[in-house]
XYZ file of C-alpha atoms in Angstrom:
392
model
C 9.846 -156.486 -43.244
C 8.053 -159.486 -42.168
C 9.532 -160.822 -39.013
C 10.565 -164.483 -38.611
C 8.173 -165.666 -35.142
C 5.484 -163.255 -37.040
C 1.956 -165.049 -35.883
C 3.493 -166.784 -32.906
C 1.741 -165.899 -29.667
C 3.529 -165.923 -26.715
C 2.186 -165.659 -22.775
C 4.586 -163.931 -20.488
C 4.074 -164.600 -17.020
C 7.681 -163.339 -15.823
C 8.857 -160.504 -13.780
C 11.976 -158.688 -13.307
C 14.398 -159.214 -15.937
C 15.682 -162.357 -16.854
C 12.129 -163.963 -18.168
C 10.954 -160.732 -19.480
C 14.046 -160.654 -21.387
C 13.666 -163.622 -23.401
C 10.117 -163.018 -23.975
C 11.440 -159.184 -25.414
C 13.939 -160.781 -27.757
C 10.945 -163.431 -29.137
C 8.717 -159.908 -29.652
C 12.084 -158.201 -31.321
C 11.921 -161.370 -33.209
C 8.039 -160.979 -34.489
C 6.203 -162.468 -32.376
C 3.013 -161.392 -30.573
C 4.019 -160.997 -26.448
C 0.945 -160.723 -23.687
C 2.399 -159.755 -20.795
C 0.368 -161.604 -17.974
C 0.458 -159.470 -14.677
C -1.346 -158.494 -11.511
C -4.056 -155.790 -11.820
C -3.172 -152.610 -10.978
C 0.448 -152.563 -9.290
C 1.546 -154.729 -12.281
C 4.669 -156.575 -11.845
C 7.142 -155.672 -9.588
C 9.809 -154.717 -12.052
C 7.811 -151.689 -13.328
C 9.341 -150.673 -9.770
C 12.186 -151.853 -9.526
C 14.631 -148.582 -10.023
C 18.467 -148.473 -11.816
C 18.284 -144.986 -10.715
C 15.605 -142.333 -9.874
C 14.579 -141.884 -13.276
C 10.172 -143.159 -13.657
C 9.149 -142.381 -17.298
C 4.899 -142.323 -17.250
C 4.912 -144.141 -13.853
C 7.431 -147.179 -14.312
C 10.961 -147.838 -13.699
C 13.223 -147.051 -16.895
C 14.400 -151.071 -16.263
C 10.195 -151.585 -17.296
C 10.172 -149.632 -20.363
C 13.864 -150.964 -21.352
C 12.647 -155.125 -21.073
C 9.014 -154.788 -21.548
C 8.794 -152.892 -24.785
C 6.670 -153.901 -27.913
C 4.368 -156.313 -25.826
C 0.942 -156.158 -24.437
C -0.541 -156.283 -21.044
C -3.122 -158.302 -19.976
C -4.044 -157.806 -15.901
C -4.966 -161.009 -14.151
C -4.909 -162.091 -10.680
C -3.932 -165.899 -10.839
C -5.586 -166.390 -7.452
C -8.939 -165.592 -8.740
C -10.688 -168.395 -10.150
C -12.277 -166.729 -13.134
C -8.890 -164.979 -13.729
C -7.285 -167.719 -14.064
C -9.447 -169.102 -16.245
C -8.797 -166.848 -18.846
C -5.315 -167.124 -18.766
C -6.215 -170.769 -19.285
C -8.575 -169.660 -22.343
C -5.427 -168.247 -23.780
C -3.003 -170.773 -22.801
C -5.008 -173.290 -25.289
C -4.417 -170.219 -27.983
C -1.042 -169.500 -27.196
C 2.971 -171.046 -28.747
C 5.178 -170.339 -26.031
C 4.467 -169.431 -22.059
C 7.630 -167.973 -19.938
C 7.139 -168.169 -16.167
C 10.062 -167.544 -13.644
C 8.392 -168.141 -10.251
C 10.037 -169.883 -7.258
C 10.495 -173.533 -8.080
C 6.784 -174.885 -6.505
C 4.602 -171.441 -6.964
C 3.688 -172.067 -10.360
C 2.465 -175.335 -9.430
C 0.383 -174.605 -6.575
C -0.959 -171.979 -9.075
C -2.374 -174.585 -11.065
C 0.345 -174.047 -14.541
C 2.791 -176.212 -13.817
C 4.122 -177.725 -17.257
C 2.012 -180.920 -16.853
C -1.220 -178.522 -16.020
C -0.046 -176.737 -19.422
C 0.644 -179.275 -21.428
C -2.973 -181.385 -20.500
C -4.394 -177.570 -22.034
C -2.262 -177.677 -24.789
C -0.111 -180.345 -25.846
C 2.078 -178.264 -28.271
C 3.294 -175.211 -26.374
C 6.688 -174.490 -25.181
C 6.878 -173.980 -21.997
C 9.912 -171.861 -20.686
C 10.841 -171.905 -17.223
C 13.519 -169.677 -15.424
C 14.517 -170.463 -11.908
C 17.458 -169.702 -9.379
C 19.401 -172.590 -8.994
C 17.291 -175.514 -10.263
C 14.341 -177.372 -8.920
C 16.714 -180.056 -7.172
C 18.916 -179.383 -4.456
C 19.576 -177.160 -1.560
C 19.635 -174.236 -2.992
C 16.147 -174.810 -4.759
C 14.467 -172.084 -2.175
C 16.628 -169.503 -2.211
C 15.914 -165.946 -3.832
C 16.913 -166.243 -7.555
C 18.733 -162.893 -8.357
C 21.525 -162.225 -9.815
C 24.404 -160.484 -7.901
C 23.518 -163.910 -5.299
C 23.819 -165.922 -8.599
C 27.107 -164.144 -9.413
C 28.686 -164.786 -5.793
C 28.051 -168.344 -5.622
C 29.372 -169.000 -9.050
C 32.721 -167.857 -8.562
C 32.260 -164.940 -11.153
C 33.440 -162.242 -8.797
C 36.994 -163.701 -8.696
C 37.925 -163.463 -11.863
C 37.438 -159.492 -11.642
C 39.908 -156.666 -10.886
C 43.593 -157.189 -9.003
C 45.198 -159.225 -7.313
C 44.786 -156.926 -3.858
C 41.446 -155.760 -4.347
C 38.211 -157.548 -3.283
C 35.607 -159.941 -5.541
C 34.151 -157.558 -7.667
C 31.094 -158.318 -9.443
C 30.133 -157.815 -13.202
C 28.450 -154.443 -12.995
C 25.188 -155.711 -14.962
C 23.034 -158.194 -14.315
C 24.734 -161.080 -16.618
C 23.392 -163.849 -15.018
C 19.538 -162.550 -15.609
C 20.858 -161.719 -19.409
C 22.550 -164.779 -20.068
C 19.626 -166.994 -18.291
C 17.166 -164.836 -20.730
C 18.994 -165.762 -24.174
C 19.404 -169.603 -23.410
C 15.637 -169.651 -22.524
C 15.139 -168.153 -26.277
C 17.683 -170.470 -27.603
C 15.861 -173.364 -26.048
C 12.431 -172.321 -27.005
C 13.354 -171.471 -30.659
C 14.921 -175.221 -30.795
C 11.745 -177.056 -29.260
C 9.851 -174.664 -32.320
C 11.981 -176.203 -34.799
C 11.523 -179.561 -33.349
C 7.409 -179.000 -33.119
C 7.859 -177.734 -36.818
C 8.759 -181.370 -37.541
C 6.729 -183.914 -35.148
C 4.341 -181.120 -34.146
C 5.538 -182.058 -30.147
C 5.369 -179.533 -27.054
C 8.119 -179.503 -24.796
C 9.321 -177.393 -21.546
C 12.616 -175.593 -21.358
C 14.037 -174.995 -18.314
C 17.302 -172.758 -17.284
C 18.799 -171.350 -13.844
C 20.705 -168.332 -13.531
C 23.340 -170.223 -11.637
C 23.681 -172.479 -14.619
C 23.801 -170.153 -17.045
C 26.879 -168.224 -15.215
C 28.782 -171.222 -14.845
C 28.154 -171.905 -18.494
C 29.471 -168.346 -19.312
C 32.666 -169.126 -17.683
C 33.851 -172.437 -19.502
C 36.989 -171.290 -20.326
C 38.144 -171.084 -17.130
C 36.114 -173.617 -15.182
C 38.225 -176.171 -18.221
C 41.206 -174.776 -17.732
C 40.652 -175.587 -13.682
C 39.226 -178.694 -13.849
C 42.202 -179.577 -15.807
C 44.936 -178.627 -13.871
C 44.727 -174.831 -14.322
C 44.509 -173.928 -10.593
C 42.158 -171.372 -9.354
C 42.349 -167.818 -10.675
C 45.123 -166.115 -10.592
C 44.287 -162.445 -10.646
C 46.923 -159.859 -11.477
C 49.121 -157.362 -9.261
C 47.591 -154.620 -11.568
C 46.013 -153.784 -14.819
C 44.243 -156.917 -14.425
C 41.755 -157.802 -17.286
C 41.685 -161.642 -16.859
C 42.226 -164.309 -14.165
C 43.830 -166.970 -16.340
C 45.091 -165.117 -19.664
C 48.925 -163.742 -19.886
C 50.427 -160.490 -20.722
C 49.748 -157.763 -22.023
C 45.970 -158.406 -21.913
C 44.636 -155.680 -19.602
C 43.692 -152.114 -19.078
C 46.569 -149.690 -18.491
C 46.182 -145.911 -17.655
C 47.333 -142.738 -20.417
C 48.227 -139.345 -19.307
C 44.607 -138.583 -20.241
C 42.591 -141.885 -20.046
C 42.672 -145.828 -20.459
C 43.861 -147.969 -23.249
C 42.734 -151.885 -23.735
C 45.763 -153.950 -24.783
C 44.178 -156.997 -25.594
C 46.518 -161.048 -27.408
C 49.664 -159.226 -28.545
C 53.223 -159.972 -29.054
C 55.139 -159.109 -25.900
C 58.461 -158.317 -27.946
C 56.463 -156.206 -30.580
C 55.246 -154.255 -28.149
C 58.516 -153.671 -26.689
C 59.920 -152.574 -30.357
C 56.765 -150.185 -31.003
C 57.115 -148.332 -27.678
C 61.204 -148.206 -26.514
C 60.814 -151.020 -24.338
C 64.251 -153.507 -25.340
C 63.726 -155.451 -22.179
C 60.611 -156.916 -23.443
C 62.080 -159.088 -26.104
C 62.820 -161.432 -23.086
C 59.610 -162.550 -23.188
C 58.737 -164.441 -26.415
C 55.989 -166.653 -25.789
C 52.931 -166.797 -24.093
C 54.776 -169.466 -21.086
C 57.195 -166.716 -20.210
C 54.119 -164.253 -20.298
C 51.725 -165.564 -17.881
C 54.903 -166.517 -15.484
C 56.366 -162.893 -15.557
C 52.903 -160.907 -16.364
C 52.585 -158.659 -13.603
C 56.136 -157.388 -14.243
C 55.420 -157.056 -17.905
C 52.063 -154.969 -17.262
C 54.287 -153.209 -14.670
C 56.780 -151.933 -17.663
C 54.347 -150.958 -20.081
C 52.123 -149.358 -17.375
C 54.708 -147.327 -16.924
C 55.447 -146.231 -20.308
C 51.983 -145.776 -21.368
C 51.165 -143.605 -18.207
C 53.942 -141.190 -19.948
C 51.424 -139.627 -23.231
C 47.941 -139.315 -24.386
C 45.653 -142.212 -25.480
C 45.408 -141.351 -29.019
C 49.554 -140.921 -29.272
C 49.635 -144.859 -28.328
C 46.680 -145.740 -30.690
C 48.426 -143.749 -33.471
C 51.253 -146.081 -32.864
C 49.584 -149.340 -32.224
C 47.310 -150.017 -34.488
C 48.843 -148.977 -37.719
C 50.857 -151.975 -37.053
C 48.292 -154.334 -35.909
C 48.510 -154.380 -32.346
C 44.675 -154.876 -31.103
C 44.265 -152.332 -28.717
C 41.506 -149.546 -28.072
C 40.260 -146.459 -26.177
C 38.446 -146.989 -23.123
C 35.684 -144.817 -23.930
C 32.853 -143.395 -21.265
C 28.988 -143.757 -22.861
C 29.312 -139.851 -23.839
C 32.345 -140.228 -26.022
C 31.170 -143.592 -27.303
C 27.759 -141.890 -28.252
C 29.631 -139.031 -30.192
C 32.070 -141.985 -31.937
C 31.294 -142.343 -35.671
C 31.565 -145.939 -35.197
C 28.836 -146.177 -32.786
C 26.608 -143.693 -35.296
C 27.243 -146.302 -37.809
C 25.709 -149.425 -36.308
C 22.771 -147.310 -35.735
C 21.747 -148.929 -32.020
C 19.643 -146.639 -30.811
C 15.720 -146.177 -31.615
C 12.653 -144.344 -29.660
C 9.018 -145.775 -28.664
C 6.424 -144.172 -27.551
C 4.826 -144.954 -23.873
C 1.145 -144.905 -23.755
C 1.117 -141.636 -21.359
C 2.931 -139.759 -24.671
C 6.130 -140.342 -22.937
C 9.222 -140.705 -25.534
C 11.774 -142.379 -24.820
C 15.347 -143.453 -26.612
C 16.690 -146.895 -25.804
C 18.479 -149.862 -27.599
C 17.159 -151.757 -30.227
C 17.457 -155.921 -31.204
C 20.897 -156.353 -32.105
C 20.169 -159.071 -34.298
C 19.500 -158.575 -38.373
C 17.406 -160.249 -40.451
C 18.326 -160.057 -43.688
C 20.274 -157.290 -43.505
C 17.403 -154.978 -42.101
C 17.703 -154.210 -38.152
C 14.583 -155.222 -36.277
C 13.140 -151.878 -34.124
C 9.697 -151.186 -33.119
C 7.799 -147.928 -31.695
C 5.694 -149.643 -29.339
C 7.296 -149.188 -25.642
C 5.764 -150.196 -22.521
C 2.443 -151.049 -21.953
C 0.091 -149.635 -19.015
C -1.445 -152.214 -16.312
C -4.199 -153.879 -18.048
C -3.750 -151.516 -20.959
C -4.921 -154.154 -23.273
C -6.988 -156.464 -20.914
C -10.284 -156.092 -22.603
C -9.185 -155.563 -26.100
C -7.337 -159.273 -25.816
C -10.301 -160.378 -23.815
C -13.141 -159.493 -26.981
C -10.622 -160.543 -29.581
C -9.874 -164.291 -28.196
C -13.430 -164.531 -26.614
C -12.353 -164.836 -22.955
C -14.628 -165.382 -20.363
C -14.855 -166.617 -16.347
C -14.914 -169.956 -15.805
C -18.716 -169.596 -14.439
C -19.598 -168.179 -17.380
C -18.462 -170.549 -19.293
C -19.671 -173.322 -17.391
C -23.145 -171.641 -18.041
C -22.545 -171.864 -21.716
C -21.563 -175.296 -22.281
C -24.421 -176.525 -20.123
C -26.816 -174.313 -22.201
C-alpha cells in the first residue's frame, strides 16, 4: 500500500529513544528517515543495553527504535561534514534533534541556522525540561523526568515506596507529541507552504499524561491518595485494582460495588452504593473482595464476572499473552532483517491505514551503512569542494 508521508524526507539527528522514536513512527508512517550519526561508534543508543542481549553488534533497544531508516555517518564537528548535512538539510521535510538545550546551536543548526537553509522544514526539537528555567541543564532522561513529575506517587500502596512506571513513558510520550506536532505544522505548510519548529520536553509531556489527576488536585482533590492494598490508582475508588487468585491476578477495573457483592457471596457490599461511599471506604472494600478472590482460580472468577458484564481480566505474563488467541488476532508482531543477516522479531506500527497494518523488513542500519549511497544520490560534497565549484 502506498503510505501516507510516502516522499517526505526526514533528517534524524536524535539519540536514545525519545527522538528516535518519533522519527520511527514518521518512517512506519512512509516516510524516508536518514539517521544522522557519528562515524563509527554511531550513536550511543546502539549501546545502550535493556538486557545483555546485542543482535549484529547493537543493543536490542537500537534495532527496536531505529528500524526501517538509513544511516548516514557524519561528524558535525568537521567542517566538510557538516556541510553535507547542510546539503541535505536544504533537501530535507522534517529534522529531529534532541541535544542539550545550547549544543545544537553552538553546532551551527539551531532552528534559525535551519530555517535561513530552508525556510519550509519542520524542525522538531526534544529537550529535558525546556530551554527556560533552572532545570534547562540538567540530564534529560526519563526515570529523572518521572521523579520530578510526581509520576512515581501515583504507583503501588499506600506503605510501599514511589515506584516508577517500569518503561520509559516519558521518552514515549515526548516521542508521539513531537510526531503530533510535526504532522500539524505539515498540514499547516500544506496550506501557506510555512516552516515551523516544534518543540517538546519530557517533563512536559509527563505532566501532560497525568491531567486527570493534576485537575482533580488543582481543584481541590488533595494529593494522591494511594491505597492500603491492591492499589491500581491514586485518586479512583473501589474496586479498581489488582487483587490476587489462588493461581494468579485478576484486574477489577469501574464496577458496581453491590453487584459485585451479589456475583461473589459478599451481602455486606450492598452498603456501598455509590462511588462517594467507595472512595471513602475503598481500602476496606478491596480488603473484602481480596479476600474472597484469594479463595479460587482466576478463570473460576472470570467465568463469573464477565458473563454478566463486570470489566475485569487476567493478569497475564508476556508468555501466556503470546499464546492468547486474542493477541494472535491483532497480529503485532513482524521480523526485519539486520544487515549482518541477523533476524529478528519485534513489534510493528500499531496504527492502520485503511485497514492494512503498516510493517516493514528493513531493521537497523550499520554505521555509515548508507553514507555514500545518500552521498552520490543527493550530490553531496565538502564545503571546499564546493566552494571550488561555484568559483569555477
Amino acid at each position: 500500500m502506498k503510505c501516507p508521508l510516502e516522499g517526505l524526507l526526514v533528517l534524524d539527528l536524535s539519540q536514545f529513544l525519545a527522538g528516535p522514536v518519533a522519527a520511527l513512527r514518521l518512517a512506519d508512517l512512509g516516510a524516508r528517515v536518514i539517521k544522522i550519526e557519528r562515524p563509527e561508534v554511531g550513536e550511543l543508543g546502539r549501546k545502550l543495553y535493556l538486557s545483555d542481549v546485542v543482535s549484529g553488534g547493537d543493543s536490542t533497544l537500537f534495532h527496536s527504535i531505529n528500524r526501517n531508516k538509513e544511516s548516514f555517518a557524519a561528524d558535525l564537528k568537521q567542517r566538510s561534514d557538516l556541510e553535507k548535512v547542510r546539503q541535505l538539510i536544504r533537501r530535507a521535510d522534517v529534522m529531529i534533534q534532541n541535544f542539550r538545550p545550547g549544543v545544537i546551536d553552538r553546532i551551527g543548526l539551531g532552528y534559525e541556522s535551519v530555517r535561513e537553509i530552508n525556510p519550509r522544514i519542520i524542525y522538531g526539537s526534544i529537550s529535558g525540561y525546556g530551554t527556560e528555567g533552572p532545570w534547562r541543564e540538567r540530564p534529560g532522561q526519563d526515570l529523572l523526568a518521572q521523579a520530578i513529575s510526581g509520576l512515581p506517587w501515583l504507583n503501588g500502596n499506600f506503605d510501599d515506596p514511589p515506584i516508577p512506571v517500569g518503561l520509559a513513558v516519558a521518552d514515549l510520550l515526548a516521542g508521539f507529541h513531537l510526531v503530533q506536532g510535526i504532522l500539524a505544522c505539515l498540514v499547516r505548510r500544506g496550506v501557506t507552504g510555512e516552516g515551523g519548529i516544534v518543540e517538546i520536553s519530557l517533563l512536559e509531556a509527563i505532566l501532560d499524561a497525568q491531567f486527570e489527576v493534576l485537575t482533580t488536585y488543582l481543584n481541590g482533590g488533595g494529593l494522591p491518595q494511594r491505597g492500603v492494598a491492591c492499589s491500581a490508582h491514586a485518586y479512583l475508588a473501589a474496586p479498581y485494582g489488582l487483587y490476587p487468585t489462588a493461581d494468579g491476578h485478576l484486574a477489577l477495573s469501574m464496577t458496581s460495588v453491590p453487584r459485585l457483592g451479589e456475583l461473589m457471596g459478599l451481602p455486606e457490599l450492598a452498603a456501598y452504593p455509590d462511588s462517594r461511599s467507595c472512595f471513602e471506604h475503598r481500602n476496606k472494600i478491596r480488603a473484602t473482595l481480596a479476600g474472597r478472590l484469594r479463595a479460587s482460580p482466576t478463570q473460576h472468577w472470570l467465568d463469573i464476572l464477565e458473563p454478566a458484564g463486570v470489566w475485569c481480566a487476567e493478569v497475564l505474563t508476556w508468555d501466556r499473552l503470546m499464546q492468547h488467541e486474542g493477541f494472535t488476532a491483532i497480529n503485532m508482531l513482524q521480523e526485519v532483517s539486520h544487515p549482518s543477516g541477523v533476524r529478528l522479531r519485534t513489534t510493528r506500527c500499531p496504527i492502520r491505514i485503511d485497514g492494512q497494518v503498516l510493517t516493514s523488513a528493513k531493521g537497523a542500519p550499520r554505521v555509515g551503512q548508507d553514507t555514500e549511497r545518500i552521498s552520490q544520490e543527493f550530490g553531496l560534497v565538502p564545503g571546499e569542494e564546493k566552494a571550488s565549484k561555484s568559483s569555477g
